[in-house]
């Protein structure tokens, strides 16, 4: 039997290429996604480990306010440095200040990309306690002297000795006295760095002389980190802690891994799972056809003494061999795909750190196990079905695929569809757990469409093929009938494409609805005429002084800035917006529900109505808040509001926030103009006033509203690129099905040629058959994606209180057209191969 297996694999190697390609691509995407996660994790680990390699103990405040890398920590007294330096075993202790600093390049633009942080702090003179190395110039001495990293100098076209602007957030003029590298690299990944003298960092970064962010300690020779940390802890006050450098490094890495990297890895694995699902449909279909074509071969082996178990094991062994080969190739392909995935994110502005590719043993095992498991599992069911056919029936030519009836499919599919529809209806009408119900309903709806595919294939394929019959005559009629006569095969070939198209359509509809809802929400809330928007993601922004600069311009009405930050509200880390209550109502209509936003006091906060209901608060409720510097304060709910699209769930007055924030920034500034005043001259004046602040985006009302939903388009672009692989796999599946079908119909093709069909007509027939199959899958996918996308958008709107369904008809039409193109591409090789068949050889084929 082993000889038979090996001979059979070699004899059918061309038929298995399509399955091999599908598994290779699916496993390659999975391996690439995991490898990219491994690489990023290793690169970040290396960066953070390098950054703290010489630090044995870190002294800092124990509690962080907020979560992740953006969390803030209260400052500690600088006077502790002297006390720590006297502790036995301390070789050196250096005060450290960390914060944000935006470098303005020679062109007036802020240096740095969308994602990487823009850091500023105090220069540390001990080389063991800092990863930065002076390569040009000297260390900063005066308050207005700085060193910057080499990468920032190159990006901003800045030179040693040049006077530049740094925003911390106030725009200050400083002189570059040194250029530094991060070890041997030009910087900490893509991040920018500004190093002040300690007095300069205290004056400009924290605004608090006598306080520091932390104290970095180097141990004397022979003293371990835990031992030194224990000694230092004895001289510290109760609100300060000493941690080993290794512990702090691991905590920092955990913050990054638990947030950004986990989310990125999960996103990539989801799309890899979609690609593997599509590949599974293709493999099942291909194995089903192969089992049908090999029915006589298996019957002959049964007649010669082979048992059903042996034949079943033989097929599974073929699938296992295919899975091992494809998974190995897919793992190698994953290395290239990981680089391509990184390039995709870089091209959309999400710059990821560079570094050598890293693949962990877990990634290798996962890729091999999943690839082999999917392939063997996909081959199991066709093999079981084929093994049930009696040998004599197979020798007489009984079809392996001959099912008793489609009635069972109709009953099961209809049941799943009805139950799925009920769950979808529950999800879109229930605010609580609506997304969960929609998820379960979507799963059942997808199962229903897949199960009902063969039931609908005959009639739908006939409907799709009718125009081809009218336009192309007999080739079109034959293509239509070929697609109709085996509805199971047509549905199986189209299912892979249907799943891929359904996911693309779902994301398209969902994104358009979310974008439309966001735009409508912003339009309703934004009462201003001009918006100034800080560029980049994360805790960036512009100096609040820009508000005063704009307000001083002639012809300007009200100007109000809105900042962002994290605080502990009622025991939870929450994102908050910082507002000026006196000016906010003039620029934003937040649909007040109770209380007065304009009269919000420094000991009050405003909460969205939805969040207040969720947490059981009402007007006058007392809420405990912990502010960025660690101050704990009891606040009263002074106002409730309905619209949270621009401000989120929590509003804190600037008078409360500013004294406790290390760096207070405005993420957006809204401007109103006097009634009837033209926006053009004022827009130009605001742009000129904003230029010294890093040239943030200055937009009129129409542009701002148009940009309100643009962020989702960037994400959608990445989604399309990631889903393209699933579509490619689906096209390969259709091509493989057609190739096997052409082989199965060799004699039929020969007879058609004998009665006068030309090679060109034969190619046209096969191409049109492929287009019919592809359109069948595309239509089903678009329909399914449309319904599920609308349901998902409605459920998301129920939970967020913002709903506006939108059907992107042009995009869906393009998706259908691409489905037809996919059919044409899938038919190229099968049509060419069919046209090259020798006439007499085809007629005499068995």
PDB file of C-alpha atoms in Angstrom, residues 310-552:
ATOM      1  CA  UNK A 310      -6.317   0.452   4.038  1.00  0.00           C
ATOM      2  CA  UNK A 311      -7.782   2.646   1.315  1.00  0.00           C
ATOM      3  CA  UNK A 312      -8.963   5.198   3.846  1.00  0.00           C
ATOM      4  CA  UNK A 313      -5.530   5.256   5.456  1.00  0.00           C
ATOM      5  CA  UNK A 314      -3.964   5.582   2.013  1.00  0.00           C
ATOM      6  CA  UNK A 315      -5.979   8.716   1.278  1.00  0.00           C
ATOM      7  CA  UNK A 316      -5.206  10.152   4.708  1.00  0.00           C
ATOM      8  CA  UNK A 317      -1.536   9.361   4.160  1.00  0.00           C
ATOM      9  CA  UNK A 318      -1.685  11.327   0.908  1.00  0.00           C
ATOM     10  CA  UNK A 319      -3.291  14.218   2.763  1.00  0.00           C
ATOM     11  CA  UNK A 320      -0.657  13.925   5.490  1.00  0.00           C
ATOM     12  CA  UNK A 321       2.171  13.971   2.961  1.00  0.00           C
ATOM     13  CA  UNK A 322       0.583  16.948   1.231  1.00  0.00           C
ATOM     14  CA  UNK A 323       0.097  18.710   4.582  1.00  0.00           C
ATOM     15  CA  UNK A 324       3.693  18.155   5.652  1.00  0.00           C
ATOM     16  CA  UNK A 325       5.089  19.392   2.341  1.00  0.00           C
ATOM     17  CA  UNK A 326       2.739  22.377   2.148  1.00  0.00           C
ATOM     18  CA  UNK A 327       3.233  23.334   5.798  1.00  0.00           C
ATOM     19  CA  UNK A 328       7.005  23.234   5.405  1.00  0.00           C
ATOM     20  CA  UNK A 329       6.836  25.399   2.298  1.00  0.00           C
ATOM     21  CA  UNK A 330       4.279  27.651   4.013  1.00  0.00           C
ATOM     22  CA  UNK A 331       6.598  28.133   6.962  1.00  0.00           C
ATOM     23  CA  UNK A 332       9.360  29.231   4.603  1.00  0.00           C
ATOM     24  CA  UNK A 333       6.882  31.438   2.741  1.00  0.00           C
ATOM     25  CA  UNK A 334       5.893  32.980   6.065  1.00  0.00           C
ATOM     26  CA  UNK A 335       9.305  34.603   6.352  1.00  0.00           C
ATOM     27  CA  UNK A 336       8.653  36.635   3.207  1.00  0.00           C
ATOM     28  CA  UNK A 337       5.044  37.326   4.205  1.00  0.00           C
ATOM     29  CA  UNK A 338       6.180  38.708   7.594  1.00  0.00           C
ATOM     30  CA  UNK A 339       8.320  41.268   5.756  1.00  0.00           C
ATOM     31  CA  UNK A 340       5.438  42.122   3.447  1.00  0.00           C
ATOM     32  CA  UNK A 341       3.056  42.567   6.392  1.00  0.00           C
ATOM     33  CA  UNK A 342       5.477  44.962   8.028  1.00  0.00           C
ATOM     34  CA  UNK A 343       5.694  46.865   4.737  1.00  0.00           C
ATOM     35  CA  UNK A 344       1.887  47.084   4.620  1.00  0.00           C
ATOM     36  CA  UNK A 345       1.736  48.726   8.054  1.00  0.00           C
ATOM     37  CA  UNK A 346       4.650  51.020   7.243  1.00  0.00           C
ATOM     38  CA  UNK A 347       2.966  52.156   4.009  1.00  0.00           C
ATOM     39  CA  UNK A 348      -0.168  53.158   5.943  1.00  0.00           C
ATOM     40  CA  UNK A 349       1.830  55.195   8.474  1.00  0.00           C
ATOM     41  CA  UNK A 350       2.080  52.640  11.289  1.00  0.00           C
ATOM     42  CA  UNK A 351       5.878  52.471  11.410  1.00  0.00           C
ATOM     43  CA  UNK A 352       7.045  49.317  13.183  1.00  0.00           C
ATOM     44  CA  UNK A 353      10.591  48.887  14.517  1.00  0.00           C
ATOM     45  CA  UNK A 354      13.087  47.341  12.118  1.00  0.00           C
ATOM     46  CA  UNK A 355      15.203  44.351  12.963  1.00  0.00           C
ATOM     47  CA  UNK A 356      16.131  40.844  11.947  1.00  0.00           C
ATOM     48  CA  UNK A 357      13.322  38.337  11.501  1.00  0.00           C
ATOM     49  CA  UNK A 358      12.688  36.147  14.544  1.00  0.00           C
ATOM     50  CA  UNK A 359      10.682  32.917  14.586  1.00  0.00           C
ATOM     51  CA  UNK A 360       9.980  31.212  17.873  1.00  0.00           C
ATOM     52  CA  UNK A 361       9.587  27.416  18.246  1.00  0.00           C
ATOM     53  CA  UNK A 362       5.936  28.056  19.135  1.00  0.00           C
ATOM     54  CA  UNK A 363       5.368  29.682  15.750  1.00  0.00           C
ATOM     55  CA  UNK A 364       6.995  26.770  13.926  1.00  0.00           C
ATOM     56  CA  UNK A 365       4.952  24.188  15.838  1.00  0.00           C
ATOM     57  CA  UNK A 366       1.705  26.145  15.434  1.00  0.00           C
ATOM     58  CA  UNK A 367       2.181  26.577  11.680  1.00  0.00           C
ATOM     59  CA  UNK A 368       3.031  22.903  11.133  1.00  0.00           C
ATOM     60  CA  UNK A 369       0.248  21.561  13.359  1.00  0.00           C
ATOM     61  CA  UNK A 370      -2.408  23.835  11.881  1.00  0.00           C
ATOM     62  CA  UNK A 371      -1.308  23.245   8.287  1.00  0.00           C
ATOM     63  CA  UNK A 372      -1.142  19.464   8.642  1.00  0.00           C
ATOM     64  CA  UNK A 373      -4.336  19.349  10.691  1.00  0.00           C
ATOM     65  CA  UNK A 374      -6.303  21.433   8.190  1.00  0.00           C
ATOM     66  CA  UNK A 375      -5.102  19.358   5.232  1.00  0.00           C
ATOM     67  CA  UNK A 376      -5.743  15.967   6.842  1.00  0.00           C
ATOM     68  CA  UNK A 377      -9.085  17.122   8.216  1.00  0.00           C
ATOM     69  CA  UNK A 378     -10.133  18.455   4.819  1.00  0.00           C
ATOM     70  CA  UNK A 379      -9.256  15.123   3.176  1.00  0.00           C
ATOM     71  CA  UNK A 380     -10.989  12.987   5.795  1.00  0.00           C
ATOM     72  CA  UNK A 381     -14.634  13.560   4.861  1.00  0.00           C
ATOM     73  CA  UNK A 382     -14.269  13.005   1.091  1.00  0.00           C
ATOM     74  CA  UNK A 383     -12.253   9.865   1.833  1.00  0.00           C
ATOM     75  CA  UNK A 384     -14.929   8.514   4.193  1.00  0.00           C
ATOM     76  CA  UNK A 385     -17.625   9.202   1.613  1.00  0.00           C
ATOM     77  CA  UNK A 386     -15.623   7.481  -1.111  1.00  0.00           C
ATOM     78  CA  UNK A 387     -14.854   4.448   1.047  1.00  0.00           C
ATOM     79  CA  UNK A 388     -18.575   3.760   1.508  1.00  0.00           C
ATOM     80  CA  UNK A 389     -19.150   3.078  -2.214  1.00  0.00           C
ATOM     81  CA  UNK A 390     -19.282  -0.715  -2.854  1.00  0.00           C
ATOM     82  CA  UNK A 391     -16.471  -1.947  -5.144  1.00  0.00           C
ATOM     83  CA  UNK A 392     -18.815  -3.353  -7.790  1.00  0.00           C
ATOM     84  CA  UNK A 393     -20.799  -0.114  -7.908  1.00  0.00           C
ATOM     85  CA  UNK A 394     -17.592   1.829  -8.372  1.00  0.00           C
ATOM     86  CA  UNK A 395     -16.425  -0.494 -11.142  1.00  0.00           C
ATOM     87  CA  UNK A 396     -19.727   0.102 -12.919  1.00  0.00           C
ATOM     88  CA  UNK A 397     -19.009   3.877 -12.693  1.00  0.00           C
ATOM     89  CA  UNK A 398     -21.247   4.871  -9.800  1.00  0.00           C
ATOM     90  CA  UNK A 399     -20.530   8.434  -8.746  1.00  0.00           C
ATOM     91  CA  UNK A 400     -18.945   8.975  -5.385  1.00  0.00           C
ATOM     92  CA  UNK A 401     -20.664  12.314  -5.064  1.00  0.00           C
ATOM     93  CA  UNK A 402     -24.166  11.007  -5.750  1.00  0.00           C
ATOM     94  CA  UNK A 403     -26.062  12.103  -2.670  1.00  0.00           C
ATOM     95  CA  UNK A 404     -29.515  10.805  -1.903  1.00  0.00           C
ATOM     96  CA  UNK A 405     -31.176  14.211  -1.952  1.00  0.00           C
ATOM     97  CA  UNK A 406     -30.705  17.899  -1.236  1.00  0.00           C
ATOM     98  CA  UNK A 407     -33.716  17.837   1.076  1.00  0.00           C
ATOM     99  CA  UNK A 408     -31.574  17.295   4.164  1.00  0.00           C
ATOM    100  CA  UNK A 409     -29.430  20.294   3.229  1.00  0.00           C
ATOM    101  CA  UNK A 410     -32.550  22.372   2.697  1.00  0.00           C
ATOM    102  CA  UNK A 411     -33.899  21.502   6.151  1.00  0.00           C
ATOM    103  CA  UNK A 412     -30.582  22.005   7.979  1.00  0.00           C
ATOM    104  CA  UNK A 413     -29.729  25.180   6.081  1.00  0.00           C
ATOM    105  CA  UNK A 414     -33.162  26.703   6.568  1.00  0.00           C
ATOM    106  CA  UNK A 415     -33.056  25.882  10.288  1.00  0.00           C
ATOM    107  CA  UNK A 416     -29.646  27.461  10.720  1.00  0.00           C
ATOM    108  CA  UNK A 417     -30.747  30.484   8.699  1.00  0.00           C
ATOM    109  CA  UNK A 418     -33.895  31.062  10.751  1.00  0.00           C
ATOM    110  CA  UNK A 419     -32.027  30.706  14.045  1.00  0.00           C
ATOM    111  CA  UNK A 420     -29.269  32.993  12.754  1.00  0.00           C
ATOM    112  CA  UNK A 421     -31.823  35.602  11.696  1.00  0.00           C
ATOM    113  CA  UNK A 422     -33.418  35.500  15.152  1.00  0.00           C
ATOM    114  CA  UNK A 423     -30.064  36.017  16.860  1.00  0.00           C
ATOM    115  CA  UNK A 424     -29.212  38.874  14.501  1.00  0.00           C
ATOM    116  CA  UNK A 425     -32.546  40.525  15.277  1.00  0.00           C
ATOM    117  CA  UNK A 426     -31.900  40.172  19.006  1.00  0.00           C
ATOM    118  CA  UNK A 427     -28.418  41.643  18.578  1.00  0.00           C
ATOM    119  CA  UNK A 428     -29.520  44.744  16.684  1.00  0.00           C
ATOM    120  CA  UNK A 429     -32.368  45.513  19.088  1.00  0.00           C
ATOM    121  CA  UNK A 430     -30.548  44.876  22.387  1.00  0.00           C
ATOM    122  CA  UNK A 431     -27.931  47.265  23.726  1.00  0.00           C
ATOM    123  CA  UNK A 432     -26.624  44.741  26.262  1.00  0.00           C
ATOM    124  CA  UNK A 433     -24.390  42.082  24.655  1.00  0.00           C
ATOM    125  CA  UNK A 434     -25.671  43.042  21.219  1.00  0.00           C
ATOM    126  CA  UNK A 435     -22.341  42.367  19.536  1.00  0.00           C
ATOM    127  CA  UNK A 436     -22.183  38.897  21.070  1.00  0.00           C
ATOM    128  CA  UNK A 437     -25.624  37.979  19.708  1.00  0.00           C
ATOM    129  CA  UNK A 438     -24.724  39.368  16.305  1.00  0.00           C
ATOM    130  CA  UNK A 439     -21.524  37.303  16.325  1.00  0.00           C
ATOM    131  CA  UNK A 440     -23.428  34.079  17.012  1.00  0.00           C
ATOM    132  CA  UNK A 441     -26.069  34.989  14.458  1.00  0.00           C
ATOM    133  CA  UNK A 442     -23.403  35.745  11.860  1.00  0.00           C
ATOM    134  CA  UNK A 443     -21.826  32.339  12.401  1.00  0.00           C
ATOM    135  CA  UNK A 444     -25.157  30.558  11.932  1.00  0.00           C
ATOM    136  CA  UNK A 445     -26.026  32.687   8.908  1.00  0.00           C
ATOM    137  CA  UNK A 446     -22.709  31.791   7.286  1.00  0.00           C
ATOM    138  CA  UNK A 447     -23.290  28.099   7.987  1.00  0.00           C
ATOM    139  CA  UNK A 448     -26.771  28.403   6.476  1.00  0.00           C
ATOM    140  CA  UNK A 449     -25.460  30.003   3.281  1.00  0.00           C
ATOM    141  CA  UNK A 450     -22.747  27.354   2.898  1.00  0.00           C
ATOM    142  CA  UNK A 451     -25.194  24.482   3.536  1.00  0.00           C
ATOM    143  CA  UNK A 452     -27.814  25.918   1.172  1.00  0.00           C
ATOM    144  CA  UNK A 453     -25.269  26.585  -1.570  1.00  0.00           C
ATOM    145  CA  UNK A 454     -25.922  23.355  -3.513  1.00  0.00           C
ATOM    146  CA  UNK A 455     -29.686  23.857  -3.123  1.00  0.00           C
ATOM    147  CA  UNK A 456     -29.515  27.262  -4.798  1.00  0.00           C
ATOM    148  CA  UNK A 457     -26.661  26.553  -7.208  1.00  0.00           C
ATOM    149  CA  UNK A 458     -28.708  25.055 -10.033  1.00  0.00           C
ATOM    150  CA  UNK A 459     -31.248  27.871 -10.304  1.00  0.00           C
ATOM    151  CA  UNK A 460     -28.877  30.730  -9.481  1.00  0.00           C
ATOM    152  CA  UNK A 461     -26.168  29.483 -11.857  1.00  0.00           C
ATOM    153  CA  UNK A 462     -28.793  29.184 -14.552  1.00  0.00           C
ATOM    154  CA  UNK A 463     -29.935  32.743 -13.916  1.00  0.00           C
ATOM    155  CA  UNK A 464     -26.369  34.057 -13.966  1.00  0.00           C
ATOM    156  CA  UNK A 465     -25.530  32.150 -17.153  1.00  0.00           C
ATOM    157  CA  UNK A 466     -28.613  33.231 -19.132  1.00  0.00           C
ATOM    158  CA  UNK A 467     -26.988  36.441 -20.472  1.00  0.00           C
ATOM    159  CA  UNK A 468     -23.937  34.448 -21.582  1.00  0.00           C
ATOM    160  CA  UNK A 469     -26.166  32.135 -23.588  1.00  0.00           C
ATOM    161  CA  UNK A 470     -27.687  35.126 -25.348  1.00  0.00           C
ATOM    162  CA  UNK A 471     -24.353  36.865 -25.948  1.00  0.00           C
ATOM    163  CA  UNK A 472     -22.057  33.962 -26.836  1.00  0.00           C
ATOM    164  CA  UNK A 473     -24.437  31.384 -28.269  1.00  0.00           C
ATOM    165  CA  UNK A 474     -23.602  27.714 -27.878  1.00  0.00           C
ATOM    166  CA  UNK A 475     -20.398  28.179 -25.793  1.00  0.00           C
ATOM    167  CA  UNK A 476     -22.406  30.303 -23.374  1.00  0.00           C
ATOM    168  CA  UNK A 477     -25.226  27.749 -23.250  1.00  0.00           C
ATOM    169  CA  UNK A 478     -22.788  24.898 -22.585  1.00  0.00           C
ATOM    170  CA  UNK A 479     -21.017  26.916 -19.883  1.00  0.00           C
ATOM    171  CA  UNK A 480     -24.372  27.580 -18.217  1.00  0.00           C
ATOM    172  CA  UNK A 481     -25.362  23.924 -18.284  1.00  0.00           C
ATOM    173  CA  UNK A 482     -21.951  22.764 -17.049  1.00  0.00           C
ATOM    174  CA  UNK A 483     -22.305  25.018 -14.012  1.00  0.00           C
ATOM    175  CA  UNK A 484     -25.897  23.814 -13.409  1.00  0.00           C
ATOM    176  CA  UNK A 485     -25.580  20.075 -13.848  1.00  0.00           C
ATOM    177  CA  UNK A 486     -23.482  19.462 -10.724  1.00  0.00           C
ATOM    178  CA  UNK A 487     -24.768  21.968  -8.148  1.00  0.00           C
ATOM    179  CA  UNK A 488     -22.722  20.436  -5.336  1.00  0.00           C
ATOM    180  CA  UNK A 489     -19.487  20.950  -7.213  1.00  0.00           C
ATOM    181  CA  UNK A 490     -20.448  24.454  -8.329  1.00  0.00           C
ATOM    182  CA  UNK A 491     -21.347  25.430  -4.776  1.00  0.00           C
ATOM    183  CA  UNK A 492     -18.203  23.838  -3.345  1.00  0.00           C
ATOM    184  CA  UNK A 493     -15.975  25.661  -5.842  1.00  0.00           C
ATOM    185  CA  UNK A 494     -17.727  28.967  -5.168  1.00  0.00           C
ATOM    186  CA  UNK A 495     -17.815  28.632  -1.371  1.00  0.00           C
ATOM    187  CA  UNK A 496     -14.182  29.622  -0.862  1.00  0.00           C
ATOM    188  CA  UNK A 497     -14.657  32.790  -2.907  1.00  0.00           C
ATOM    189  CA  UNK A 498     -17.987  33.450  -1.204  1.00  0.00           C
ATOM    190  CA  UNK A 499     -16.385  33.417   2.257  1.00  0.00           C
ATOM    191  CA  UNK A 500     -13.595  35.756   1.175  1.00  0.00           C
ATOM    192  CA  UNK A 501     -15.986  38.154  -0.562  1.00  0.00           C
ATOM    193  CA  UNK A 502     -18.380  38.032   2.405  1.00  0.00           C
ATOM    194  CA  UNK A 503     -15.646  39.141   4.797  1.00  0.00           C
ATOM    195  CA  UNK A 504     -14.545  41.932   2.440  1.00  0.00           C
ATOM    196  CA  UNK A 505     -18.154  43.081   1.999  1.00  0.00           C
ATOM    197  CA  UNK A 506     -18.808  42.891   5.740  1.00  0.00           C
ATOM    198  CA  UNK A 507     -15.857  45.137   6.547  1.00  0.00           C
ATOM    199  CA  UNK A 508     -16.790  47.513   3.728  1.00  0.00           C
ATOM    200  CA  UNK A 509     -20.386  47.920   4.884  1.00  0.00           C
ATOM    201  CA  UNK A 510     -19.415  48.111   8.555  1.00  0.00           C
ATOM    202  CA  UNK A 511     -16.673  50.671   7.911  1.00  0.00           C
ATOM    203  CA  UNK A 512     -18.912  52.841   5.738  1.00  0.00           C
ATOM    204  CA  UNK A 513     -21.686  52.760   8.353  1.00  0.00           C
ATOM    205  CA  UNK A 514     -19.293  53.566  11.202  1.00  0.00           C
ATOM    206  CA  UNK A 515     -17.749  56.341   9.116  1.00  0.00           C
ATOM    207  CA  UNK A 516     -21.161  57.761   8.242  1.00  0.00           C
ATOM    208  CA  UNK A 517     -22.249  57.567  11.887  1.00  0.00           C
ATOM    209  CA  UNK A 518     -19.054  59.263  13.011  1.00  0.00           C
ATOM    210  CA  UNK A 519     -19.411  62.002  10.423  1.00  0.00           C
ATOM    211  CA  UNK A 520     -23.049  62.572  11.368  1.00  0.00           C
ATOM    212  CA  UNK A 521     -22.174  62.638  15.071  1.00  0.00           C
ATOM    213  CA  UNK A 522     -19.358  65.130  14.509  1.00  0.00           C
ATOM    214  CA  UNK A 523     -21.603  67.271  12.298  1.00  0.00           C
ATOM    215  CA  UNK A 524     -24.250  67.396  15.004  1.00  0.00           C
ATOM    216  CA  UNK A 525     -21.777  68.125  17.799  1.00  0.00           C
ATOM    217  CA  UNK A 526     -19.324  70.501  16.107  1.00  0.00           C
ATOM    218  CA  UNK A 527     -20.603  74.081  16.050  1.00  0.00           C
ATOM    219  CA  UNK A 528     -17.311  75.676  15.082  1.00  0.00           C
ATOM    220  CA  UNK A 529     -15.998  77.000  11.777  1.00  0.00           C
ATOM    221  CA  UNK A 530     -12.319  76.025  12.064  1.00  0.00           C
ATOM    222  CA  UNK A 531     -10.607  73.051  13.725  1.00  0.00           C
ATOM    223  CA  UNK A 532      -6.935  72.696  14.642  1.00  0.00           C
ATOM    224  CA  UNK A 533      -5.991  69.028  14.960  1.00  0.00           C
ATOM    225  CA  UNK A 534      -2.707  67.743  16.399  1.00  0.00           C
ATOM    226  CA  UNK A 535      -0.997  65.247  14.101  1.00  0.00           C
ATOM    227  CA  UNK A 536      -0.078  61.739  15.150  1.00  0.00           C
ATOM    228  CA  UNK A 537      -1.498  59.137  17.523  1.00  0.00           C
ATOM    229  CA  UNK A 538      -0.961  58.664  21.222  1.00  0.00           C
ATOM    230  CA  UNK A 539      -0.381  61.326  23.873  1.00  0.00           C
ATOM    231  CA  UNK A 540       0.554  64.052  21.417  1.00  0.00           C
ATOM    232  CA  UNK A 541      -0.877  67.505  21.017  1.00  0.00           C
ATOM    233  CA  UNK A 542      -0.138  71.198  20.730  1.00  0.00           C
ATOM    234  CA  UNK A 543       0.690  73.719  23.418  1.00  0.00           C
ATOM    235  CA  UNK A 544      -2.369  75.307  25.073  1.00  0.00           C
ATOM    236  CA  UNK A 545      -0.740  78.682  24.356  1.00  0.00           C
ATOM    237  CA  UNK A 546      -1.974  78.277  20.776  1.00  0.00           C
ATOM    238  CA  UNK A 547      -5.520  78.907  22.052  1.00  0.00           C
ATOM    239  CA  UNK A 548      -4.513  82.387  23.219  1.00  0.00           C
ATOM    240  CA  UNK A 549      -2.594  83.072  20.008  1.00  0.00           C
ATOM    241  CA  UNK A 550      -5.671  82.269  17.910  1.00  0.00           C
ATOM    242  CA  UNK A 551      -8.033  84.165  20.193  1.00  0.00           C
ATOM    243  CA  UNK A 552      -5.895  87.297  19.767  1.00  0.00           C
TER     244      UNK A 552
END
